Short mmCIF file of C-alpha atoms and ligand atoms in Angstrom, two decimals:
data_model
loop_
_atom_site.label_atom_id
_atom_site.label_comp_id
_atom_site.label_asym_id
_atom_site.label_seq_id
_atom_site.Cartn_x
_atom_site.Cartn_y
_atom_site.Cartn_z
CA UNK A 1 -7.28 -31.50 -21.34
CA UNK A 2 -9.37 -28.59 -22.49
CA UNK A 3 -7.23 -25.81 -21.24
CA UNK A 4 -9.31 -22.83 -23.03
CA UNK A 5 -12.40 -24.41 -20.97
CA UNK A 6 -10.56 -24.68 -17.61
CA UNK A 7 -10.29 -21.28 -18.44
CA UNK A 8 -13.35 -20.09 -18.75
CA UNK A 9 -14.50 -21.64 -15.70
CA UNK A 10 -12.55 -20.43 -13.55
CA UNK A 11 -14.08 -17.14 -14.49
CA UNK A 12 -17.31 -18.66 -14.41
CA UNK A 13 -17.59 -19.47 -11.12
CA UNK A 14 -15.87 -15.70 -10.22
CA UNK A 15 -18.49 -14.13 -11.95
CA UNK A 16 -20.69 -16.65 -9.84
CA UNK A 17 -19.92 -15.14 -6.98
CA UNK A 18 -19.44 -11.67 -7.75
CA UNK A 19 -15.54 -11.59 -7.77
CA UNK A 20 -15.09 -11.14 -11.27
CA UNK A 21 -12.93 -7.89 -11.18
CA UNK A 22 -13.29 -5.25 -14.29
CA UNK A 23 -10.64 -2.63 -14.38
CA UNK A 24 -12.10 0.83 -15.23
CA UNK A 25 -10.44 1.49 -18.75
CA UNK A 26 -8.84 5.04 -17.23
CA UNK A 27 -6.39 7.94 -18.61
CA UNK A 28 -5.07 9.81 -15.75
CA UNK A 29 -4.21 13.98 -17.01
CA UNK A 30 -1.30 15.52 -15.19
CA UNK A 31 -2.29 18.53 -13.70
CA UNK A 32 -5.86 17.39 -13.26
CA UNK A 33 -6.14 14.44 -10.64
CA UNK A 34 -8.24 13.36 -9.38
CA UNK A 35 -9.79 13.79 -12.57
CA UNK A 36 -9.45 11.05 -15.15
CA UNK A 37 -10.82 10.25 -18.66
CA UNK A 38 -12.70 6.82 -18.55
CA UNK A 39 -12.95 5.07 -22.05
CA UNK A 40 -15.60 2.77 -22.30
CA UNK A 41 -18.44 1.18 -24.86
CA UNK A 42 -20.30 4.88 -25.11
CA UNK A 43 -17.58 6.75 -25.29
CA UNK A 44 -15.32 8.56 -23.10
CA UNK A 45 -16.70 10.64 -20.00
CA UNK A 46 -14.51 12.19 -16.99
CA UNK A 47 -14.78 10.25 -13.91
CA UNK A 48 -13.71 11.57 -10.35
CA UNK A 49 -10.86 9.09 -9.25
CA UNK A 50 -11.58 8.52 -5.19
CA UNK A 51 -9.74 4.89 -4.70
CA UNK A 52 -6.08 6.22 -5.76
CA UNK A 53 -3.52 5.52 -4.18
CA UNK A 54 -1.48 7.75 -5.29
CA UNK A 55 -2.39 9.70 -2.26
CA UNK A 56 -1.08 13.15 -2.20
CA UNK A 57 -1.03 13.40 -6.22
CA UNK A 58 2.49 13.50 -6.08
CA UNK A 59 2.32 11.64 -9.46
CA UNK A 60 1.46 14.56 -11.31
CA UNK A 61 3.64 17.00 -9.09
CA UNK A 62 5.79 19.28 -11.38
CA UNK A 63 9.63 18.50 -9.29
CA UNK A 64 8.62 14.88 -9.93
CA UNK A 65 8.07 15.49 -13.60
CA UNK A 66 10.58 17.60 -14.20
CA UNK A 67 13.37 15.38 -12.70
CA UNK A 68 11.84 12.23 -14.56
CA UNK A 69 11.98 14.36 -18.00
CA UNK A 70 15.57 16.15 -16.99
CA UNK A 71 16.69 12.28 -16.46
CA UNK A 72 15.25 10.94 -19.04
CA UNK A 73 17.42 13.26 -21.36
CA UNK A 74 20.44 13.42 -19.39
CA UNK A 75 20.59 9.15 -19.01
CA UNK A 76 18.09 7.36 -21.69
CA UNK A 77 15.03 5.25 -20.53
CA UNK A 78 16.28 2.03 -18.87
CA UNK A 79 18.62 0.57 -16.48
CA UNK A 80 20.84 -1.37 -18.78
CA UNK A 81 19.98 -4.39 -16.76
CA UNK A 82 20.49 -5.66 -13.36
CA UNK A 83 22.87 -4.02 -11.07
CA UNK A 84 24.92 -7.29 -10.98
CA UNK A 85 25.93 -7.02 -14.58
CA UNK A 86 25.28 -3.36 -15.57
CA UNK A 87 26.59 -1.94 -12.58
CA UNK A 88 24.68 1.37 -10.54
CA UNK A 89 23.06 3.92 -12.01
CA UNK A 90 24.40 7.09 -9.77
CA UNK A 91 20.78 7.84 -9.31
CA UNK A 92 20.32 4.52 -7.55
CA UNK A 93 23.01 5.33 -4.95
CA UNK A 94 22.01 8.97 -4.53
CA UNK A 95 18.00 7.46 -3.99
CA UNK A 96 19.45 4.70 -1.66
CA UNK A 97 21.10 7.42 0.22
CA UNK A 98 18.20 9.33 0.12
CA UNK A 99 16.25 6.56 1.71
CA UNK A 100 18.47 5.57 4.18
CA UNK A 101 18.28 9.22 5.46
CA UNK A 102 14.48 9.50 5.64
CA UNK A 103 14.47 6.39 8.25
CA UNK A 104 17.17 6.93 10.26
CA UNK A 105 19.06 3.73 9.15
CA UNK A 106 22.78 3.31 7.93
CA UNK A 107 21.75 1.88 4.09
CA UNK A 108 18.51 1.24 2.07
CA UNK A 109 18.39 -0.89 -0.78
CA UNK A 110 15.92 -0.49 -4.04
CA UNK A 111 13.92 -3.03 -5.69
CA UNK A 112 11.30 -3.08 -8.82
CA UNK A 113 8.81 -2.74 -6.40
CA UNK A 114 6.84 -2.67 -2.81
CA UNK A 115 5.20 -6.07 -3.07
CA UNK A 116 9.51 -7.50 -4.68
CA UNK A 117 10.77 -5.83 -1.32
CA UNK A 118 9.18 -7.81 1.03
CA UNK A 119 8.78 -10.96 -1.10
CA UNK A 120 12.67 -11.26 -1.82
CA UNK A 121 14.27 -8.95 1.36
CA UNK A 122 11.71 -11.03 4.13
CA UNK A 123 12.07 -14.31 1.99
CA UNK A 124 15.78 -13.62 2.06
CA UNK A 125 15.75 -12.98 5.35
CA UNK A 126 13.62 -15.69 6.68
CA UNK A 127 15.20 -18.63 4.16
CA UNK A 128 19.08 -18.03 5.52
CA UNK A 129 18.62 -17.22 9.05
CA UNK A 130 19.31 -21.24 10.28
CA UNK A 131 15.82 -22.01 11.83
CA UNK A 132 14.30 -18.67 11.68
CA UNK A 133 10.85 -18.48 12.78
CA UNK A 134 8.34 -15.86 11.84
CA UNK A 135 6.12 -14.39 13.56
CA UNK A 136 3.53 -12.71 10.93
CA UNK A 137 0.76 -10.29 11.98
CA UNK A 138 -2.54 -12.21 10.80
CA UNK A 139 -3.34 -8.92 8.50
CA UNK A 140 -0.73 -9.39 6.33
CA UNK A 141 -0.22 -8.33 2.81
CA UNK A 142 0.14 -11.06 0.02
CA UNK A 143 3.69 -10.10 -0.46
CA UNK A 144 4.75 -10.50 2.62
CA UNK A 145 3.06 -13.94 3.06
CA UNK A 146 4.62 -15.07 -0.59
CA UNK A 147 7.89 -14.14 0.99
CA UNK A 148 7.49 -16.08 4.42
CA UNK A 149 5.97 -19.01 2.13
CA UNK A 150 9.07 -19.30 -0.61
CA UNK A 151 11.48 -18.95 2.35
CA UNK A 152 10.48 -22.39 3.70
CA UNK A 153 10.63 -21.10 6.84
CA UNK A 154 8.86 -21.96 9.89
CA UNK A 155 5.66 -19.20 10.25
CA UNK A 156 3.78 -18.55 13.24
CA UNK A 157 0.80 -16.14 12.60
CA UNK A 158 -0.29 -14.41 15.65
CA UNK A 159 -3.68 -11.74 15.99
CA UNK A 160 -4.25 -9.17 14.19
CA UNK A 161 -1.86 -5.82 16.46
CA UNK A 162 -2.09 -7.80 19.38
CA UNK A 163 0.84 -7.52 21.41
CA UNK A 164 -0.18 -10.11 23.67
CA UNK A 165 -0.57 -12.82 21.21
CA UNK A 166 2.69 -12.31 19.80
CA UNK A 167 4.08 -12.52 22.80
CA UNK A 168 2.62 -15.88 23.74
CA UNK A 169 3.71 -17.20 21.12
CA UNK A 170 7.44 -15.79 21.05
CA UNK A 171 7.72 -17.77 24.36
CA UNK A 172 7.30 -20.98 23.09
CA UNK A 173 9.90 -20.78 20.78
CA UNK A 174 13.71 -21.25 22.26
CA UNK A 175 15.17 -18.22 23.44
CA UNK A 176 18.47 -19.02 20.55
CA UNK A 177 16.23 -19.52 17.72
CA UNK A 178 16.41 -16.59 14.86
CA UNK A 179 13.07 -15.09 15.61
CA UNK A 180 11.66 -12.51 12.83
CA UNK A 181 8.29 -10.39 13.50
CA UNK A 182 7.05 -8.92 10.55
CA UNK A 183 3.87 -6.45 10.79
CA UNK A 184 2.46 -3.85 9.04
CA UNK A 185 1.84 -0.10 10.15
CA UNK A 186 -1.18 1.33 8.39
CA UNK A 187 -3.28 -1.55 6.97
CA UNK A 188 -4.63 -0.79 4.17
CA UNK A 189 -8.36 -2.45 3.85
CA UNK A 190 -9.35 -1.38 7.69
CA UNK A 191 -7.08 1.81 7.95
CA UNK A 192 -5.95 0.81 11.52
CA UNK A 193 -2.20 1.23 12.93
CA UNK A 194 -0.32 -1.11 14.56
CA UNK A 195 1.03 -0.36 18.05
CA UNK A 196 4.60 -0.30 16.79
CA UNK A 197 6.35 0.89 20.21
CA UNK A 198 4.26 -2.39 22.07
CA UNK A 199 5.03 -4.46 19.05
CA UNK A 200 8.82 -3.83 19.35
CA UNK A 201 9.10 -4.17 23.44
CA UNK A 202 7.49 -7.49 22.78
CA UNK A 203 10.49 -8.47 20.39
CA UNK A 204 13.19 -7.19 21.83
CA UNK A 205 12.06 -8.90 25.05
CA UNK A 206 12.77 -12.54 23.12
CA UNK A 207 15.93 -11.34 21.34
CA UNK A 208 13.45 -11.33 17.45
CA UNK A 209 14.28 -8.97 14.60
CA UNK A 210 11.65 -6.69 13.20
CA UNK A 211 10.13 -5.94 10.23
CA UNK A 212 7.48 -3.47 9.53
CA UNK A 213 6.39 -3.02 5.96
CA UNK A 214 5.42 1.11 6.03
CA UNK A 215 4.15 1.06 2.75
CA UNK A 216 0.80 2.94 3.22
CA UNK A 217 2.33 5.34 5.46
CA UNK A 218 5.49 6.40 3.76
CA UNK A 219 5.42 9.92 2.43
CA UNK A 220 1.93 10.16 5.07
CA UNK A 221 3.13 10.34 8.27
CA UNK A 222 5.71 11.55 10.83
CA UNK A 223 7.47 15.39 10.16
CA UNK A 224 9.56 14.48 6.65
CA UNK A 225 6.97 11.17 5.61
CA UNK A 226 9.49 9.17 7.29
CA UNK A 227 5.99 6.64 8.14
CA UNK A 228 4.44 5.91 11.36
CA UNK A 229 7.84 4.85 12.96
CA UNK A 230 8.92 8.78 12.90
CA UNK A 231 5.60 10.13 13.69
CA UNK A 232 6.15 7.73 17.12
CA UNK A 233 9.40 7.87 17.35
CA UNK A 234 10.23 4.55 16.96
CA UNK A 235 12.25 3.75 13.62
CA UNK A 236 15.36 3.58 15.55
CA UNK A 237 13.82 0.42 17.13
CA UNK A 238 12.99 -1.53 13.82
CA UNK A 239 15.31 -3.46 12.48
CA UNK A 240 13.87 -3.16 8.80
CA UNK A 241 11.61 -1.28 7.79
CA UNK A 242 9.93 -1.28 4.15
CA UNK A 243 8.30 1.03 2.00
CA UNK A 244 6.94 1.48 -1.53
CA UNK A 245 7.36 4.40 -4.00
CA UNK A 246 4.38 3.99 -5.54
CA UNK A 247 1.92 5.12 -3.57
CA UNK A 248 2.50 8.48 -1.90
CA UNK A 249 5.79 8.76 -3.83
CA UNK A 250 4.00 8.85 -7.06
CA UNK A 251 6.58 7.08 -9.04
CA UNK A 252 6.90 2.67 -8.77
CA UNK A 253 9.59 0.66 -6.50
CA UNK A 254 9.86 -0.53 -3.37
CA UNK A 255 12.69 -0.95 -0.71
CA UNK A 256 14.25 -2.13 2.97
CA UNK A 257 15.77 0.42 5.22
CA UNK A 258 18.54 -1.39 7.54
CA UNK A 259 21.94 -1.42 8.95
CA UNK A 260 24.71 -1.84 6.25
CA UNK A 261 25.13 -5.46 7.00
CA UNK A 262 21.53 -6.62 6.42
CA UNK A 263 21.35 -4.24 3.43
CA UNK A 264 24.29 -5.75 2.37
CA UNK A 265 23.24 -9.10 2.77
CA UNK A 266 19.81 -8.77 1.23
CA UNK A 267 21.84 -7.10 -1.90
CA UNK A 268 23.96 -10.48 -2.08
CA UNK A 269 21.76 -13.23 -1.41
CA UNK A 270 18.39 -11.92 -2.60
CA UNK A 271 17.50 -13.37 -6.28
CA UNK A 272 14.76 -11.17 -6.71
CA UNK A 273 16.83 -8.57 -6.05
CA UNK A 274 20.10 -10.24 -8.35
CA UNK A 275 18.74 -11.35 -11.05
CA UNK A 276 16.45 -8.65 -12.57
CA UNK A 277 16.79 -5.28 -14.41
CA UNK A 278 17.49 -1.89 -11.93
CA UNK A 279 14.49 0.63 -12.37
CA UNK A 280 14.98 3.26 -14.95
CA UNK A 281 17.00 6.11 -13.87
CA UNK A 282 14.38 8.28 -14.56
CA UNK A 283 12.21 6.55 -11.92
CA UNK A 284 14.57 6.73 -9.30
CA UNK A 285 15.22 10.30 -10.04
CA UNK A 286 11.14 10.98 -9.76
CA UNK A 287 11.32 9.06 -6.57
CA UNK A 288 13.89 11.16 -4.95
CA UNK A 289 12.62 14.60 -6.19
CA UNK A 290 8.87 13.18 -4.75
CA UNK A 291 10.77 12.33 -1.32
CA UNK A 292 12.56 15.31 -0.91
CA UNK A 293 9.77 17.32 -1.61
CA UNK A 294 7.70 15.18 0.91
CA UNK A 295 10.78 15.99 3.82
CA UNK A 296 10.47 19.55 3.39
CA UNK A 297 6.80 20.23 2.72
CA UNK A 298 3.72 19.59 5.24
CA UNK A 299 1.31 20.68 2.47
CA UNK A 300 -0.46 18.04 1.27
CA UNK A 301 -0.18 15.81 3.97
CA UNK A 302 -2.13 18.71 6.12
CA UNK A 303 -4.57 19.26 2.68
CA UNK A 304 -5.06 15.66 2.53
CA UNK A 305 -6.08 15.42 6.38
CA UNK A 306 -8.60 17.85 6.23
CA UNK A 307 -10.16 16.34 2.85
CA UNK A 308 -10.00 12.87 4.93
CA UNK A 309 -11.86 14.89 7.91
CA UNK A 310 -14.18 16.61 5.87
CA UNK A 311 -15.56 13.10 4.15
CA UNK A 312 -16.03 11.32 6.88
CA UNK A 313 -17.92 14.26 8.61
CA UNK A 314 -20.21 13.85 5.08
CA UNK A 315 -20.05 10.25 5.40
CA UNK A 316 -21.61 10.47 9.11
CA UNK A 317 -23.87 13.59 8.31
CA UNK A 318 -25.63 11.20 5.81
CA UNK A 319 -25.27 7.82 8.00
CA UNK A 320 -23.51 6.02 5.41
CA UNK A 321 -21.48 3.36 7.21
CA UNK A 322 -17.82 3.60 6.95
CA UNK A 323 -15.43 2.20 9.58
CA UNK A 324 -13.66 4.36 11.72
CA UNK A 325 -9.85 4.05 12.17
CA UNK A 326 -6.95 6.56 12.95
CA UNK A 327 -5.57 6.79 9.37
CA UNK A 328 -6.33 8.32 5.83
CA UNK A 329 -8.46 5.58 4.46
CA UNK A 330 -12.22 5.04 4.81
CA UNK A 331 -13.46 2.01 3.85
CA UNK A 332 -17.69 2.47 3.47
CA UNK A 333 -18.67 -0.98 4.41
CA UNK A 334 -21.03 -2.90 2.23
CA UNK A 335 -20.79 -6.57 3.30
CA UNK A 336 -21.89 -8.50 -0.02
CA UNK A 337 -19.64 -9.46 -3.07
CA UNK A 338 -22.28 -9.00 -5.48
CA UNK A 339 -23.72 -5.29 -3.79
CA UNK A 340 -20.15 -3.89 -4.08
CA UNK A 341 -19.64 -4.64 -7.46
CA UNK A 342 -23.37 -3.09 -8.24
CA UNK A 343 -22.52 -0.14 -6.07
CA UNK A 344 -19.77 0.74 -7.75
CA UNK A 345 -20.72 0.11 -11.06
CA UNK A 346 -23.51 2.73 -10.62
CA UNK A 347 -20.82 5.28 -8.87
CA UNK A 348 -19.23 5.18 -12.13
CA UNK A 349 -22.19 4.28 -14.85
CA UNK A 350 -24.88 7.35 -13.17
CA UNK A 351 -22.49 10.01 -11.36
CA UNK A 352 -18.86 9.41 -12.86
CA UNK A 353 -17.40 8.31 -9.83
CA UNK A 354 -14.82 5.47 -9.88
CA UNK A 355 -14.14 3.93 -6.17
CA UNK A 356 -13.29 -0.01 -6.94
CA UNK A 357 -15.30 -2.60 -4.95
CA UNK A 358 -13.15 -4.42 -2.52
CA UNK A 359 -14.20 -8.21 -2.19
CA UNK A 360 -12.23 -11.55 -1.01
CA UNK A 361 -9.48 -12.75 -0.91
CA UNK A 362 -8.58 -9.04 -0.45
CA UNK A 363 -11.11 -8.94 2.27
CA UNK A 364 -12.40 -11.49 4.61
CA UNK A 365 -16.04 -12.32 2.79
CA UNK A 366 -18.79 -10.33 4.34
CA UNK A 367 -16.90 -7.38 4.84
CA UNK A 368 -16.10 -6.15 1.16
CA UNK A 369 -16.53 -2.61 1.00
CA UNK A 370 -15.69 0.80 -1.16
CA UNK A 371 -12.30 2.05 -0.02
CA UNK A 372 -12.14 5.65 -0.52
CA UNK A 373 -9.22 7.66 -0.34
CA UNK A 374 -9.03 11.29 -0.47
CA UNK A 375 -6.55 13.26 -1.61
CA UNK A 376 -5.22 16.91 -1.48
CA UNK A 377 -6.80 17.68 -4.43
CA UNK A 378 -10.78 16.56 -4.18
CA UNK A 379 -12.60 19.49 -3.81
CA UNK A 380 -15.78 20.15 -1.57
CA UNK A 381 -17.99 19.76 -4.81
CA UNK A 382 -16.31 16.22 -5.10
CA UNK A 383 -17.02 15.24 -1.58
CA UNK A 384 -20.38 16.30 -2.02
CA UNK A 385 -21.09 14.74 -5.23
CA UNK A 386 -19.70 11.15 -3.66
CA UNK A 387 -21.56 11.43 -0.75
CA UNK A 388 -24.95 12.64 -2.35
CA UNK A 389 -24.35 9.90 -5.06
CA UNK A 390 -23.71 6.97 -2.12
CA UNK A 391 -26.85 8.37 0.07
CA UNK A 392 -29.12 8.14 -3.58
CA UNK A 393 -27.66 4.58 -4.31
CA UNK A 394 -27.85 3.83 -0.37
CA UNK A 395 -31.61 4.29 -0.41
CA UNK A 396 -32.62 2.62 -4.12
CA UNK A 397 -30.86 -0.30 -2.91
CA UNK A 398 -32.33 -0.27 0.48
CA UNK A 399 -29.01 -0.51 2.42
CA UNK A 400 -28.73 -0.02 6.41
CA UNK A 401 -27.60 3.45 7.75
CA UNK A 402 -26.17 4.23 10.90
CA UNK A 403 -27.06 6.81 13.28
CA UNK A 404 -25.04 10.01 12.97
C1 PLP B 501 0.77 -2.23 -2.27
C2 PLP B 501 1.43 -2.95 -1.13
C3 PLP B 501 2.70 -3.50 -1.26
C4 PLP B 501 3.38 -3.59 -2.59
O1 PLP B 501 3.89 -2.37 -2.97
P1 PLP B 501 4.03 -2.07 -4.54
O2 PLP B 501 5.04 -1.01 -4.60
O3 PLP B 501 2.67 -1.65 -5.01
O4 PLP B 501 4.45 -3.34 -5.19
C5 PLP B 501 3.34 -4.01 -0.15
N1 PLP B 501 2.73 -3.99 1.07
C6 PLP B 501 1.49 -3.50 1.22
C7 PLP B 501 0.87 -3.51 2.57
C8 PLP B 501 0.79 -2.99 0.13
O5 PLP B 501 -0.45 -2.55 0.27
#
């Protein structure tokens, strides 16, 4: 076989369709987000980042930095390897604690990162519980249905936050089968929020476990970030829940908040979790100094609300099309493959604006779309500029706009 070939057209027939993604070649400055130094063919030129999600800029906050440097010196750069062999960094256990603490639970346990978390603590989950079933919101992110897939297990996908659905489909499932629902709480491509509180009545109703991956809202929502399930009072009622530190956080890993047991288990039986190097201490120390932070201050979650607020209120003033949901992200709908790569390539080529297009599989075809996040720290000249840029782009290209 010609491998370099099969190659090659695989790409082909991406670029065929539009697909082909091209990362923006970007330095991000501490101290200067969303502002970012894009290196390309002319040159380098300073781009407004508006697709981050680092979403409160807490990767640049100075407690983040300064705990990352002060634990850089104080421990040295990596792990030493995986927990099994090289034991716990103290960091780990103090983050873990940490963790635990911001959701209510008895134990939390770290992995490498968000999308590792729910592909080894679900697939864990799911593979040993004799039988299990689960029941997986249709919205799903990738790790979550690479988890469910390795795990063997038996999957039943039911409608998109529909309470109903799930329902119907718990009942025809014995009542002594392991039953595991696993949903999301933000979702990140539409922005909408799951009704957790319906969700979990449903579940406890057939006796199922639940699992709700909180990963765009940790850090966001509810008084210390503690995700949607403390902003509605309902973390008590989840089994597991998952976040990321990547995102709000700032820093990179992921982890499951649970009763001892489960956490326990998880730690044992998970090989994803087993058989691969800790994060760096320095990491975990970032991720702590971000969460704490994040308990204490309402700051730049307020900041951020208003900046969210104040572009859609642009958005609508100009009749761009964007979709409206209760969270912080706005996706600006665009509907073609090939128009959302063009878009955004003139965002970023003719006004220095960098939102990535969003097309399948991330998105169901015909609704790929910019997703724009706004942070804290875009100012009203940035919200202007994006806006002004989409309306100029909006009319060259002869795009629909919706009554304001
Ligand atoms: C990004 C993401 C993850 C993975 O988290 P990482 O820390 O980036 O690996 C998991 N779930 C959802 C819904 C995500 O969007």
């Amino acid at each position: 076989m010609d491998y370099e070939a099969f190659f090659l057209s695989g790409l082909q027939s991406l670029r065929a369709e539009g697909r082909y993604r091209v990362f923006a070649d970007l330095e991000r400055h501490a101290g200067a987000f969303p502002k970012a130094s894009r290196h390309s063919p002319n040159g380098i030129h300073d781009v407004t980042v508006w697709c981050s999600n680092d979403y409160l800029g807490m990767g640049q906050h100075p407690a983040v930095l300064a705990a990352m440097h002060e634990a850089i010196d104080s421990y040295g750069a990596g792990a030493g390897g995986t927990r099994n062999i090289s034991g716990n960094c103290h960091t780990h256990v103090l983050l873990e604690r940490e963790l635990a603490d911001l959701h209510g639970k008895e134990a939390a346990l770290l992995f490498t990162s968000g999308f590792v978390s729910n592909w080894a603590g679900l697939g864990t989950l799911a593979a040993r519980l004799p039988n299990c079933v689960v029941f997986s919101d249709a919205g799903n992110h990738a790790s979550m249905i690479d988890g469910i897939r390795q795990s063997r297990c038996i999957k039943r996908v039911f409608a998109h936050n529909n309470p109903r659905d799930l329902d119907r489909q718990l009942s025809e499932v014995a009542p002594d089968v392991p039953k595991l629902v696993a949903f999301e709480s933000v979702y990140s491509m539409d922005g909408d929020i799951a009704p957790i509180d319906e969700i979990c009545a449903v579940a406890e109703a057939h006796g199922a476990m639940t699992y709700l991956d909180e990963v765009h809202a940790v850090g966001l929502y509810g008084r210390r970030g503690g995700g949607v399930s403390e902003a509605t009072g309902q973390a008590h009622r989840l089994t597991v829940i998952e976040g990321t530190l990547g995102k709000a956080y700032g820093v990179v890993g992921g982890y499951i908040a649970a009763s001892r047991a489960l956490c326990d288990y998880v730690r044992s039986f998970a090989s994803g979790f087993i058989f691969t190097t800790a994060l760096p201490p320095a990491v975990a120390a970032g991720a702590m100094a971000s969460i704490r932070h994040l308990k204490e201050s309402e700051v730049e979650r307020l900041r951020q609300r208003d900046r969210v607020a104040r572009v859609r209120q642009r958005l609508d003033a100009a009749g761009l099309p964007h979709l409206d949901n209760p969270s912080h992200i706005i996706p600006v709908m665009v509907g073609d493959a090939t128009l959302c790569k063009q878009i955004s390539d003139r965002l970023l080529d003719d006004f220095d604006i960098y939102v990535q297009p969003i097309n399948y599989p991330t998105v169901p075809r015909g609704t790929e779309r910019l997703r724009i996040t706004p942070s804290p720290f875009h100012s009203n000249e940035d919200i202007e500029h994006l806006v002004s840029a989409l309306s100029e782009i909006w009319a060259d290209i002869g795009l629909e706009r919706v009554a304001a």
